[in-house]
Amino acid sequence: MPLDALAGAYAGLTCFALATRRPRQAIALPSAATPPRLRLLGAFLLGLALALLAAQLGTALGIVAWIGIVGIAALALVLLLSRSTRAALLAVPPLLLLGAAALLFG
Amino acid sequence: MKPPTLRQSMAWIHGWLGLLAGWILFAMFLTGTASYFRPEITRWMQPELRPTAVAPGAAAAAAIAHLQRVAPDAEQWMIYLPDARTTTTRVFIRDKPKTPPAPRRPELRLDPATGEPLHARATKGGEHFYRFHFQLQLPHPWGRWLAGLCAMFMLGAIISGVITHKRIFVDFFTLRWRKGQRSWLDAHNVSAVLALPFHAMITYTGLITLMLMYMPGPIAANYAKPAEFSAEAAGIEPERPATGRPARLAPVAPMIAAAMREWGGEVPGRVTIRNPNDEAAIVTVARDGTAALSARVGTISWSGTDGRRLSASPPPGPAIRTAAVMLGLHLGWFADTGLRWIYFLLGLAGTAMVGTGLILWTEKRLRKTASPRGLAIVQRLNIGTVACFPAGMAAFFLANRLLPAALPGRADLEVSIMFYAWFGLAALACLRPLRRAWPETLGIAASAFAAIPLVNMATTDRGLPRALAQGDALFVAFDLVMLAAAALLGFAAWRAGAPLRRPRQTAERVPEALAHAA
């Protein structure tokens, strides 16, 4: 499982989620975290995940894998969000650390 | 009366297409999802087998040595070489046509190192789920037609579902629990929308896999026999009839080595020998098919008498390449372990999409329905599908462990037990009140899945603790998935058995005018 891309996809989707009304009402975000900036960050992270997969698997396989990984990350995020917005957000840092470790050490 | 809007029309179509095909689609999704681990399931169901891995050339040579002993005069030998997932050599023998015609020989499994038949409990293994997925245990071609019809309904349901979903982006991250019908709608939306690219891909490509059956006209109009089209599309040497003059079969290992050199080290997946031990013998080596998205594997053919290279399949044209990539996307042969698990999880999401859709259909009509009897039938069919079909699958695995290994006909009996358990439980559930039928059937399904690792531990030497100690990853993963399924079904049983929440009584508001008057 390409953990680095999964982490990037999850983090990116979390940014998109935090740009919507309900999660923003559930937790206090810094004022700098405006919806447009969060969407931009989310798009960047999703694009990064795609680039990583394309580099690892080739363009065609990379796109296929990216679509699948984004779907799985989205399902996991929504399940967590439905129980606790805080838990969904707190999952991002350890996932990113795992992803970074997977990228650096294989 | 105003005519319905586009969204209303699409909602009507979506509801009825989804319902009519939903029960079969649920079973197709679940068995298709399981099929992504088809060889692994077969290996779990034959725990006695621990074959030794050998090089492809050696495996082919060993298999041919066995075939020379048991079927030297066959019309064709087809040898599927072992790989990391399918650790045995699989052989299919096609005998010469006789009068009366000879029965089709069943698949042979051989030890890759020795070429000797492997002795293990007979089972259909993961192949059963794979075949059920697109044949539905019905005679050919009716099962494939029914599966195709359901897939067409599914495609219609996907398109109409997207059109009718008003707040598709706003609701993207919405999943509310314990809100009755709204929760089922959220669950249906989440499982459908978040994995929508996968669902659309898998449905369309599934239809492509059997497109020549659903649309045979172009082939029939241009070719005398469909087999001629297949040979031309695959670019393989045309079949030649046997000459009747015996000739020694040339060694196949050098042909395999030559093929691997030509393919840059890629291993072959299949060796087909037509008219072995005859002057017209042809040996065709096919690529493994896991290195690229395209499921169309290239082949190289040699003369079976003197080892002379005859031809290689030409690069496919755009139409064949497109179809092959679509087939590859559906089958997922290209996927490594990580991607395969992603396919598996997305398949489960698709199963959840169909299941939640079926339940939502009844939830929406609980308060008001034009046909209470029709609604009751749908509710019973939902229980029979969503709760009882998984129980049937668990019974299939339990039967594999509990039936005596040497019992004649056990492979077919395992399949029969799956259907007896499925339909038997569904029939029994009809005798129970609806409120009790759901938690009881889900509870039975959960217990059945939970029993699988225990029965495995009791009847084999590859139970979970020992598998963990020995690093037997396949057996560990299988048992953990069974436990996860048990946990999920158990949770569903618990929630289904929870008492109904009564709506909160709101205090009547006294009209302001009266309050002031008082």
mmCIF file with all atom_site columns, N, CA and C in Angstrom, chain B residues 88-135:
data_model
loop_
_atom_site.group_PDB
_atom_site.id
_atom_site.type_symbol
_atom_site.label_atom_id
_atom_site.label_alt_id
_atom_site.label_comp_id
_atom_site.label_asym_id
_atom_site.label_entity_id
_atom_site.label_seq_id
_atom_site.pdbx_PDB_ins_code
_atom_site.Cartn_x
_atom_site.Cartn_y
_atom_site.Cartn_z
_atom_site.occupancy
_atom_site.B_iso_or_equiv
_atom_site.pdbx_formal_charge
_atom_site.auth_seq_id
_atom_site.auth_comp_id
_atom_site.auth_asym_id
_atom_site.auth_atom_id
_atom_site.pdbx_PDB_model_num
ATOM 1   N N  . THR B 1 88  ? 0.721   -23.308 -7.557  1.00 0.00 ? 88  THR B N  1
ATOM 2   C CA . THR B 1 88  ? 0.712   -24.619 -8.194  1.00 0.00 ? 88  THR B CA 1
ATOM 3   C C  . THR B 1 88  ? 0.625   -24.456 -9.704  1.00 0.00 ? 88  THR B C  1
ATOM 4   N N  . THR B 1 89  ? 1.006   -25.505 -10.422 1.00 0.00 ? 89  THR B N  1
ATOM 5   C CA . THR B 1 89  ? 0.848   -25.528 -11.872 1.00 0.00 ? 89  THR B CA 1
ATOM 6   C C  . THR B 1 89  ? -0.548  -26.054 -12.181 1.00 0.00 ? 89  THR B C  1
ATOM 7   N N  . ARG B 1 90  ? -1.286  -25.313 -12.970 1.00 0.00 ? 90  ARG B N  1
ATOM 8   C CA . ARG B 1 90  ? -2.649  -25.736 -13.318 1.00 0.00 ? 90  ARG B CA 1
ATOM 9   C C  . ARG B 1 90  ? -2.672  -26.180 -14.775 1.00 0.00 ? 90  ARG B C  1
ATOM 10  N N  . VAL B 1 91  ? -3.284  -27.306 -15.024 1.00 0.00 ? 91  VAL B N  1
ATOM 11  C CA . VAL B 1 91  ? -3.248  -27.897 -16.366 1.00 0.00 ? 91  VAL B CA 1
ATOM 12  C C  . VAL B 1 91  ? -4.673  -28.232 -16.822 1.00 0.00 ? 91  VAL B C  1
ATOM 13  N N  . PHE B 1 92  ? -4.950  -27.883 -18.074 1.00 0.00 ? 92  PHE B N  1
ATOM 14  C CA . PHE B 1 92  ? -6.231  -28.266 -18.681 1.00 0.00 ? 92  PHE B CA 1
ATOM 15  C C  . PHE B 1 92  ? -5.923  -29.103 -19.916 1.00 0.00 ? 92  PHE B C  1
ATOM 16  N N  . ILE B 1 93  ? -6.556  -30.260 -20.012 1.00 0.00 ? 93  ILE B N  1
ATOM 17  C CA . ILE B 1 93  ? -6.344  -31.160 -21.147 1.00 0.00 ? 93  ILE B CA 1
ATOM 18  C C  . ILE B 1 93  ? -7.609  -31.154 -22.006 1.00 0.00 ? 93  ILE B C  1
ATOM 19  N N  . ARG B 1 94  ? -7.406  -30.926 -23.299 1.00 0.00 ? 94  ARG B N  1
ATOM 20  C CA . ARG B 1 94  ? -8.543  -31.053 -24.231 1.00 0.00 ? 94  ARG B CA 1
ATOM 21  C C  . ARG B 1 94  ? -8.281  -32.270 -25.095 1.00 0.00 ? 94  ARG B C  1
ATOM 22  N N  . ASP B 1 95  ? -9.123  -33.283 -24.916 1.00 0.00 ? 95  ASP B N  1
ATOM 23  C CA . ASP B 1 95  ? -8.954  -34.511 -25.695 1.00 0.00 ? 95  ASP B CA 1
ATOM 24  C C  . ASP B 1 95  ? -9.445  -34.316 -27.125 1.00 0.00 ? 95  ASP B C  1
ATOM 25  N N  . LYS B 1 96  ? -9.001  -35.208 -28.010 1.00 0.00 ? 96  LYS B N  1
ATOM 26  C CA . LYS B 1 96  ? -9.467  -35.157 -29.412 1.00 0.00 ? 96  LYS B CA 1
ATOM 27  C C  . LYS B 1 96  ? -10.966 -35.442 -29.421 1.00 0.00 ? 96  LYS B C  1
ATOM 28  N N  . PRO B 1 97  ? -11.660 -34.820 -30.383 1.00 0.00 ? 97  PRO B N  1
ATOM 29  C CA . PRO B 1 97  ? -13.094 -35.103 -30.468 1.00 0.00 ? 97  PRO B CA 1
ATOM 30  C C  . PRO B 1 97  ? -13.332 -36.577 -30.759 1.00 0.00 ? 97  PRO B C  1
ATOM 31  N N  . LYS B 1 98  ? -14.244 -37.156 -30.050 1.00 0.00 ? 98  LYS B N  1
ATOM 32  C CA . LYS B 1 98  ? -14.559 -38.569 -30.290 1.00 0.00 ? 98  LYS B CA 1
ATOM 33  C C  . LYS B 1 98  ? -16.054 -38.693 -30.476 1.00 0.00 ? 98  LYS B C  1
ATOM 34  N N  . THR B 1 99  ? -16.470 -39.876 -30.892 1.00 0.00 ? 99  THR B N  1
ATOM 35  C CA . THR B 1 99  ? -17.903 -40.147 -30.944 1.00 0.00 ? 99  THR B CA 1
ATOM 36  C C  . THR B 1 99  ? -18.193 -41.329 -30.025 1.00 0.00 ? 99  THR B C  1
ATOM 37  N N  . PRO B 1 100 ? -18.889 -41.257 -28.942 1.00 0.00 ? 100 PRO B N  1
ATOM 38  C CA . PRO B 1 100 ? -19.470 -40.025 -28.399 1.00 0.00 ? 100 PRO B CA 1
ATOM 39  C C  . PRO B 1 100 ? -18.370 -39.095 -27.858 1.00 0.00 ? 100 PRO B C  1
ATOM 40  N N  . PRO B 1 101 ? -18.619 -37.795 -27.745 1.00 0.00 ? 101 PRO B N  1
ATOM 41  C CA . PRO B 1 101 ? -17.556 -36.890 -27.289 1.00 0.00 ? 101 PRO B CA 1
ATOM 42  C C  . PRO B 1 101 ? -17.095 -37.240 -25.883 1.00 0.00 ? 101 PRO B C  1
ATOM 43  N N  . ALA B 1 102 ? -15.777 -37.120 -25.688 1.00 0.00 ? 102 ALA B N  1
ATOM 44  C CA . ALA B 1 102 ? -15.213 -37.408 -24.371 1.00 0.00 ? 102 ALA B CA 1
ATOM 45  C C  . ALA B 1 102 ? -15.617 -36.316 -23.399 1.00 0.00 ? 102 ALA B C  1
ATOM 46  N N  . PRO B 1 103 ? -15.841 -36.664 -22.113 1.00 0.00 ? 103 PRO B N  1
ATOM 47  C CA . PRO B 1 103 ? -16.173 -35.614 -21.142 1.00 0.00 ? 103 PRO B CA 1
ATOM 48  C C  . PRO B 1 103 ? -14.987 -34.685 -20.945 1.00 0.00 ? 103 PRO B C  1
ATOM 49  N N  . ARG B 1 104 ? -15.288 -33.403 -20.649 1.00 0.00 ? 104 ARG B N  1
ATOM 50  C CA . ARG B 1 104 ? -14.206 -32.452 -20.404 1.00 0.00 ? 104 ARG B CA 1
ATOM 51  C C  . ARG B 1 104 ? -13.479 -32.862 -19.143 1.00 0.00 ? 104 ARG B C  1
ATOM 52  N N  . ARG B 1 105 ? -12.153 -32.922 -19.231 1.00 0.00 ? 105 ARG B N  1
ATOM 53  C CA . ARG B 1 105 ? -11.393 -33.294 -18.045 1.00 0.00 ? 105 ARG B CA 1
ATOM 54  C C  . ARG B 1 105 ? -11.368 -32.095 -17.103 1.00 0.00 ? 105 ARG B C  1
ATOM 55  N N  . PRO B 1 106 ? -11.461 -32.364 -15.807 1.00 0.00 ? 106 PRO B N  1
ATOM 56  C CA . PRO B 1 106 ? -11.375 -31.247 -14.860 1.00 0.00 ? 106 PRO B CA 1
ATOM 57  C C  . PRO B 1 106 ? -9.939  -30.726 -14.794 1.00 0.00 ? 106 PRO B C  1
ATOM 58  N N  . GLU B 1 107 ? -9.796  -29.559 -14.195 1.00 0.00 ? 107 GLU B N  1
ATOM 59  C CA . GLU B 1 107 ? -8.477  -28.949 -14.033 1.00 0.00 ? 107 GLU B CA 1
ATOM 60  C C  . GLU B 1 107 ? -7.596  -29.866 -13.181 1.00 0.00 ? 107 GLU B C  1
ATOM 61  N N  . LEU B 1 108 ? -6.330  -29.972 -13.588 1.00 0.00 ? 108 LEU B N  1
ATOM 62  C CA . LEU B 1 108 ? -5.349  -30.747 -12.806 1.00 0.00 ? 108 LEU B CA 1
ATOM 63  C C  . LEU B 1 108 ? -4.431  -29.768 -12.094 1.00 0.00 ? 108 LEU B C  1
ATOM 64  N N  . ARG B 1 109 ? -4.118  -30.033 -10.851 1.00 0.00 ? 109 ARG B N  1
ATOM 65  C CA . ARG B 1 109 ? -3.122  -29.211 -10.150 1.00 0.00 ? 109 ARG B CA 1
ATOM 66  C C  . ARG B 1 109 ? -1.882  -30.055 -9.906  1.00 0.00 ? 109 ARG B C  1
ATOM 67  N N  . LEU B 1 110 ? -0.763  -29.524 -10.362 1.00 0.00 ? 110 LEU B N  1
ATOM 68  C CA . LEU B 1 110 ? 0.481   -30.276 -10.273 1.00 0.00 ? 110 LEU B CA 1
ATOM 69  C C  . LEU B 1 110 ? 1.488   -29.556 -9.386  1.00 0.00 ? 110 LEU B C  1
ATOM 70  N N  . ASP B 1 111 ? 2.354   -30.355 -8.780  1.00 0.00 ? 111 ASP B N  1
ATOM 71  C CA . ASP B 1 111 ? 3.476   -29.785 -8.030  1.00 0.00 ? 111 ASP B CA 1
ATOM 72  C C  . ASP B 1 111 ? 4.441   -29.147 -9.038  1.00 0.00 ? 111 ASP B C  1
ATOM 73  N N  . PRO B 1 112 ? 4.798   -27.873 -8.875  1.00 0.00 ? 112 PRO B N  1
ATOM 74  C CA . PRO B 1 112 ? 5.660   -27.235 -9.881  1.00 0.00 ? 112 PRO B CA 1
ATOM 75  C C  . PRO B 1 112 ? 7.027   -27.916 -10.023 1.00 0.00 ? 112 PRO B C  1
ATOM 76  N N  . ALA B 1 113 ? 7.517   -28.471 -8.931  1.00 0.00 ? 113 ALA B N  1
ATOM 77  C CA . ALA B 1 113 ? 8.861   -29.053 -8.981  1.00 0.00 ? 113 ALA B CA 1
ATOM 78  C C  . ALA B 1 113 ? 8.858   -30.447 -9.602  1.00 0.00 ? 113 ALA B C  1
ATOM 79  N N  . THR B 1 114 ? 7.888   -31.262 -9.254  1.00 0.00 ? 114 THR B N  1
ATOM 80  C CA . THR B 1 114 ? 7.908   -32.664 -9.686  1.00 0.00 ? 114 THR B CA 1
ATOM 81  C C  . THR B 1 114 ? 6.939   -32.954 -10.815 1.00 0.00 ? 114 THR B C  1
ATOM 82  N N  . GLY B 1 115 ? 5.961   -32.095 -11.032 1.00 0.00 ? 115 GLY B N  1
ATOM 83  C CA . GLY B 1 115 ? 4.952   -32.369 -12.046 1.00 0.00 ? 115 GLY B CA 1
ATOM 84  C C  . GLY B 1 115 ? 3.932   -33.403 -11.622 1.00 0.00 ? 115 GLY B C  1
ATOM 85  N N  . GLU B 1 116 ? 4.019   -33.871 -10.394 1.00 0.00 ? 116 GLU B N  1
ATOM 86  C CA . GLU B 1 116 ? 3.069   -34.890 -9.928  1.00 0.00 ? 116 GLU B CA 1
ATOM 87  C C  . GLU B 1 116 ? 1.777   -34.219 -9.455  1.00 0.00 ? 116 GLU B C  1
ATOM 88  N N  . PRO B 1 117 ? 0.644   -34.906 -9.634  1.00 0.00 ? 117 PRO B N  1
ATOM 89  C CA . PRO B 1 117 ? -0.622  -34.322 -9.154  1.00 0.00 ? 117 PRO B CA 1
ATOM 90  C C  . PRO B 1 117 ? -0.549  -34.083 -7.652  1.00 0.00 ? 117 PRO B C  1
ATOM 91  N N  . LEU B 1 118 ? -1.070  -32.940 -7.251  1.00 0.00 ? 118 LEU B N  1
ATOM 92  C CA . LEU B 1 118 ? -1.069  -32.591 -5.837  1.00 0.00 ? 118 LEU B CA 1
ATOM 93  C C  . LEU B 1 118 ? -2.255  -33.251 -5.158  1.00 0.00 ? 118 LEU B C  1
ATOM 94  N N  . HIS B 1 119 ? -1.974  -33.783 -4.004  1.00 0.00 ? 119 HIS B N  1
ATOM 95  C CA . HIS B 1 119 ? -3.054  -34.444 -3.276  1.00 0.00 ? 119 HIS B CA 1
ATOM 96  C C  . HIS B 1 119 ? -3.515  -33.520 -2.166  1.00 0.00 ? 119 HIS B C  1
ATOM 97  N N  . ALA B 1 120 ? -4.689  -32.960 -2.382  1.00 0.00 ? 120 ALA B N  1
ATOM 98  C CA . ALA B 1 120 ? -5.275  -32.081 -1.376  1.00 0.00 ? 120 ALA B CA 1
ATOM 99  C C  . ALA B 1 120 ? -6.785  -32.219 -1.491  1.00 0.00 ? 120 ALA B C  1
ATOM 100 N N  . ARG B 1 121 ? -7.484  -31.725 -0.491  1.00 0.00 ? 121 ARG B N  1
ATOM 101 C CA . ARG B 1 121 ? -8.950  -31.819 -0.530  1.00 0.00 ? 121 ARG B CA 1
ATOM 102 C C  . ARG B 1 121 ? -9.469  -31.131 -1.797  1.00 0.00 ? 121 ARG B C  1
ATOM 103 N N  . ALA B 1 122 ? -10.396 -31.782 -2.463  1.00 0.00 ? 122 ALA B N  1
ATOM 104 C CA . ALA B 1 122 ? -10.977 -31.204 -3.677  1.00 0.00 ? 122 ALA B CA 1
ATOM 105 C C  . ALA B 1 122 ? -11.844 -30.009 -3.280  1.00 0.00 ? 122 ALA B C  1
ATOM 106 N N  . THR B 1 123 ? -11.668 -28.925 -3.986  1.00 0.00 ? 123 THR B N  1
ATOM 107 C CA . THR B 1 123 ? -12.469 -27.738 -3.702  1.00 0.00 ? 123 THR B CA 1
ATOM 108 C C  . THR B 1 123 ? -12.484 -26.841 -4.923  1.00 0.00 ? 123 THR B C  1
ATOM 109 N N  . LYS B 1 124 ? -13.546 -26.085 -5.065  1.00 0.00 ? 124 LYS B N  1
ATOM 110 C CA . LYS B 1 124 ? -13.584 -25.100 -6.151  1.00 0.00 ? 124 LYS B CA 1
ATOM 111 C C  . LYS B 1 124 ? -12.806 -23.843 -5.727  1.00 0.00 ? 124 LYS B C  1
ATOM 112 N N  . GLY B 1 125 ? -12.667 -23.663 -4.425  1.00 0.00 ? 125 GLY B N  1
ATOM 113 C CA . GLY B 1 125 ? -11.877 -22.540 -3.920  1.00 0.00 ? 125 GLY B CA 1
ATOM 114 C C  . GLY B 1 125 ? -12.435 -21.190 -4.358  1.00 0.00 ? 125 GLY B C  1
ATOM 115 N N  . GLY B 1 126 ? -11.521 -20.262 -4.575  1.00 0.00 ? 126 GLY B N  1
ATOM 116 C CA . GLY B 1 126 ? -11.901 -18.916 -4.987  1.00 0.00 ? 126 GLY B CA 1
ATOM 117 C C  . GLY B 1 126 ? -12.552 -18.889 -6.359  1.00 0.00 ? 126 GLY B C  1
ATOM 118 N N  . GLU B 1 127 ? -12.318 -19.933 -7.143  1.00 0.00 ? 127 GLU B N  1
ATOM 119 C CA . GLU B 1 127 ? -12.904 -20.029 -8.491  1.00 0.00 ? 127 GLU B CA 1
ATOM 120 C C  . GLU B 1 127 ? -14.431 -20.007 -8.417  1.00 0.00 ? 127 GLU B C  1
ATOM 121 N N  . HIS B 1 128 ? -14.973 -20.554 -7.328  1.00 0.00 ? 128 HIS B N  1
ATOM 122 C CA . HIS B 1 128 ? -16.432 -20.597 -7.173  1.00 0.00 ? 128 HIS B CA 1
ATOM 123 C C  . HIS B 1 128 ? -17.001 -19.175 -7.131  1.00 0.00 ? 128 HIS B C  1
ATOM 124 N N  . PHE B 1 129 ? -16.369 -18.306 -6.307  1.00 0.00 ? 129 PHE B N  1
ATOM 125 C CA . PHE B 1 129 ? -16.873 -16.930 -6.228  1.00 0.00 ? 129 PHE B CA 1
ATOM 126 C C  . PHE B 1 129 ? -16.691 -16.213 -7.554  1.00 0.00 ? 129 PHE B C  1
ATOM 127 N N  . TYR B 1 130 ? -15.569 -16.464 -8.223  1.00 0.00 ? 130 TYR B N  1
ATOM 128 C CA . TYR B 1 130 ? -15.295 -15.812 -9.503  1.00 0.00 ? 130 TYR B CA 1
ATOM 129 C C  . TYR B 1 130 ? -16.365 -16.183 -10.534 1.00 0.00 ? 130 TYR B C  1
ATOM 130 N N  . ARG B 1 131 ? -16.659 -17.465 -10.628 1.00 0.00 ? 131 ARG B N  1
ATOM 131 C CA . ARG B 1 131 ? -17.654 -17.922 -11.608 1.00 0.00 ? 131 ARG B CA 1
ATOM 132 C C  . ARG B 1 131 ? -19.050 -17.435 -11.235 1.00 0.00 ? 131 ARG B C  1
ATOM 133 N N  . PHE B 1 132 ? -19.370 -17.501 -9.947  1.00 0.00 ? 132 PHE B N  1
ATOM 134 C CA . PHE B 1 132 ? -20.697 -17.040 -9.520  1.00 0.00 ? 132 PHE B CA 1
ATOM 135 C C  . PHE B 1 132 ? -20.877 -15.566 -9.871  1.00 0.00 ? 132 PHE B C  1
ATOM 136 N N  . HIS B 1 133 ? -19.819 -14.799 -9.732  1.00 0.00 ? 133 HIS B N  1
ATOM 137 C CA . HIS B 1 133 ? -19.872 -13.353 -9.953  1.00 0.00 ? 133 HIS B CA 1
ATOM 138 C C  . HIS B 1 133 ? -20.476 -13.018 -11.315 1.00 0.00 ? 133 HIS B C  1
ATOM 139 N N  . PHE B 1 134 ? -20.145 -13.785 -12.371 1.00 0.00 ? 134 PHE B N  1
ATOM 140 C CA . PHE B 1 134 ? -20.688 -13.406 -13.677 1.00 0.00 ? 134 PHE B CA 1
ATOM 141 C C  . PHE B 1 134 ? -21.564 -14.486 -14.307 1.00 0.00 ? 134 PHE B C  1
ATOM 142 N N  . GLN B 1 135 ? -21.719 -15.641 -13.611 1.00 0.00 ? 135 GLN B N  1
ATOM 143 C CA . GLN B 1 135 ? -22.588 -16.688 -14.142 1.00 0.00 ? 135 GLN B CA 1
ATOM 144 C C  . GLN B 1 135 ? -23.744 -17.027 -13.206 1.00 0.00 ? 135 GLN B C  1
#
